[in-house]
Short mmCIF file of C-alpha atoms in Angstrom, two decimals:
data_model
loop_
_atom_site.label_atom_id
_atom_site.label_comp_id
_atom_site.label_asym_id
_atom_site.label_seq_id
_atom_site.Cartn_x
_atom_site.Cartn_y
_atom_site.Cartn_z
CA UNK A 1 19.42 4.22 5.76
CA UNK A 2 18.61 5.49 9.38
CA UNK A 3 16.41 8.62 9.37
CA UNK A 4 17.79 10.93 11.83
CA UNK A 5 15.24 11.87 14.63
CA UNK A 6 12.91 14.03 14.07
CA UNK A 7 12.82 13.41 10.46
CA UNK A 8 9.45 12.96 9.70
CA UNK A 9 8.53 11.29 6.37
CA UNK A 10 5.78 13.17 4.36
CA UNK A 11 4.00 12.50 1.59
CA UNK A 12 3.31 15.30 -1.19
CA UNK A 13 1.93 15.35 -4.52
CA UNK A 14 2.39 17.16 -7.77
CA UNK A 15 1.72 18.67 -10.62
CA UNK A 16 3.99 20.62 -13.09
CA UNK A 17 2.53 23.09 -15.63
CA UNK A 18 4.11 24.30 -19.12
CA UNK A 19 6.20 22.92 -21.58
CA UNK A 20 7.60 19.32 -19.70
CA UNK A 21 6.25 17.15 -22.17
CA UNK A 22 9.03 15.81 -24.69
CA UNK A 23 11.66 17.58 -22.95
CA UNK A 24 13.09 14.19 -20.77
CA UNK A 25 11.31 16.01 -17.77
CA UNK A 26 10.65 12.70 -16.57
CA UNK A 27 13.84 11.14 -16.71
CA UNK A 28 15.36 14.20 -14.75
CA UNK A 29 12.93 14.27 -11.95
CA UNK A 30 13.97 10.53 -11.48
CA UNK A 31 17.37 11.35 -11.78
CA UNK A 32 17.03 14.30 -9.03
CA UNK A 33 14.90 12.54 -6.42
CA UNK A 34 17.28 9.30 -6.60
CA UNK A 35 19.92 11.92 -6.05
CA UNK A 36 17.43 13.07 -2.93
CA UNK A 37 17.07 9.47 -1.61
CA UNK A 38 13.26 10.09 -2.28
CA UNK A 39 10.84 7.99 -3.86
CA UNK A 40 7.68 8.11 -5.77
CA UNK A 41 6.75 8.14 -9.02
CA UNK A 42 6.68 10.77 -12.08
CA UNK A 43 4.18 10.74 -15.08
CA UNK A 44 3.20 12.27 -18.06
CA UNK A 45 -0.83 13.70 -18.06
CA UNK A 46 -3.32 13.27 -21.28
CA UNK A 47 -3.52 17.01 -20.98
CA UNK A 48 0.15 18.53 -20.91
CA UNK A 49 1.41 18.25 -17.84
CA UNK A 50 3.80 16.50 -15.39
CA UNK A 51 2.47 14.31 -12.39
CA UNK A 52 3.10 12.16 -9.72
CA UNK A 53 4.06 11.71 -5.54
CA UNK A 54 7.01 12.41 -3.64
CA UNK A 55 7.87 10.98 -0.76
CA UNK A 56 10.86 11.01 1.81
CA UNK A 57 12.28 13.28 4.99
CA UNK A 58 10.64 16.67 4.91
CA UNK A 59 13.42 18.90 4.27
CA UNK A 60 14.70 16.37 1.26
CA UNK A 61 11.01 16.41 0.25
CA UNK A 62 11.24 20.43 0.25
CA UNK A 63 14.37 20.30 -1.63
CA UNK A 64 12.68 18.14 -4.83
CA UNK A 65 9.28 20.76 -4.32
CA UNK A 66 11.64 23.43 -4.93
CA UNK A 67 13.63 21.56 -7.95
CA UNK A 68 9.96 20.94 -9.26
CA UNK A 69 9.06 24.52 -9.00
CA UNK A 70 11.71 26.70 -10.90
CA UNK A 71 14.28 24.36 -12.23
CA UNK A 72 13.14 21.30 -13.99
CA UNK A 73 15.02 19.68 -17.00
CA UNK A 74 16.84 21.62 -18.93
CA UNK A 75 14.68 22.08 -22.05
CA UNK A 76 11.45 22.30 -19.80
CA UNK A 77 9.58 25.50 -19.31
CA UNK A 78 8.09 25.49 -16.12
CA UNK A 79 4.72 27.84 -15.91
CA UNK A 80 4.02 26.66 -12.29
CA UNK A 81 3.97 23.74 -9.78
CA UNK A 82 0.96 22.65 -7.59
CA UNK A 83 1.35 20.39 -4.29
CA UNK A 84 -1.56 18.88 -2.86
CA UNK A 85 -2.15 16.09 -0.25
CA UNK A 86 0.54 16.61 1.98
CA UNK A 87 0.57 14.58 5.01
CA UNK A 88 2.85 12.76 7.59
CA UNK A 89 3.16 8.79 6.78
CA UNK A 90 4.74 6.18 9.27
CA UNK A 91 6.34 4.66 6.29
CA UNK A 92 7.64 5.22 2.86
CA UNK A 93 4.92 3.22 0.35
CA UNK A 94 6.99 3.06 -2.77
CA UNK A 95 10.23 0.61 -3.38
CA UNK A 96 11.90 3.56 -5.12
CA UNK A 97 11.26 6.65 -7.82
CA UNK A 98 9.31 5.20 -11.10
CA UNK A 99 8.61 6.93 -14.29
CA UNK A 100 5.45 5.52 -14.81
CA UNK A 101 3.59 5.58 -18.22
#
């Protein structure tokens, strides 16, 4: 799919805090950032939490942050949501969004 102009891909990525362990957080965030065309990837921590990297257009990027931040699956219990290493990329570096484990 063509990116329009001026939509710069970015790269962001994340971690989700409170209860998103056992609740098919996971599966969810795959199932919203296919819904986003984003890709990435989406994993569960040894300590609790949800990780992983986003990438895609910046707004649709924005959209997922926000989605990560307050809304989550619908079981989950979302405490807070960090973003860290955000940068511009030429090109998108994943095939599409994994659950990895």
């Amino acid at each position: 799919s063509a990116m329009a102009e001026g939509e710069a891909l970015v790269s962001v990525d994340y971690e989700v805090f409170g209860k998103v362990q056992g609740v098919f957080f996971r599966k969810y965030t795959q199932g919203e950032a296919k819904r986003l065309g984003l890709v990435g990837w989406v994993q569960n921590t040894s300590h609790g939490t949800v990780q992983g990297q986003i990438q895609g257009p910046t707004a649709r990027v924005q959209e997922l942050q926000e989605w990560l931040r307050k809304i989550g699956s619908p079981q989950s219990r979302i405490s807070r949501a960090e973003f860290s290493n955000e940068k511009k990329i030429e090109a998108l570096e994943h095939k599409d969004f994994q659950i990895l484990k």
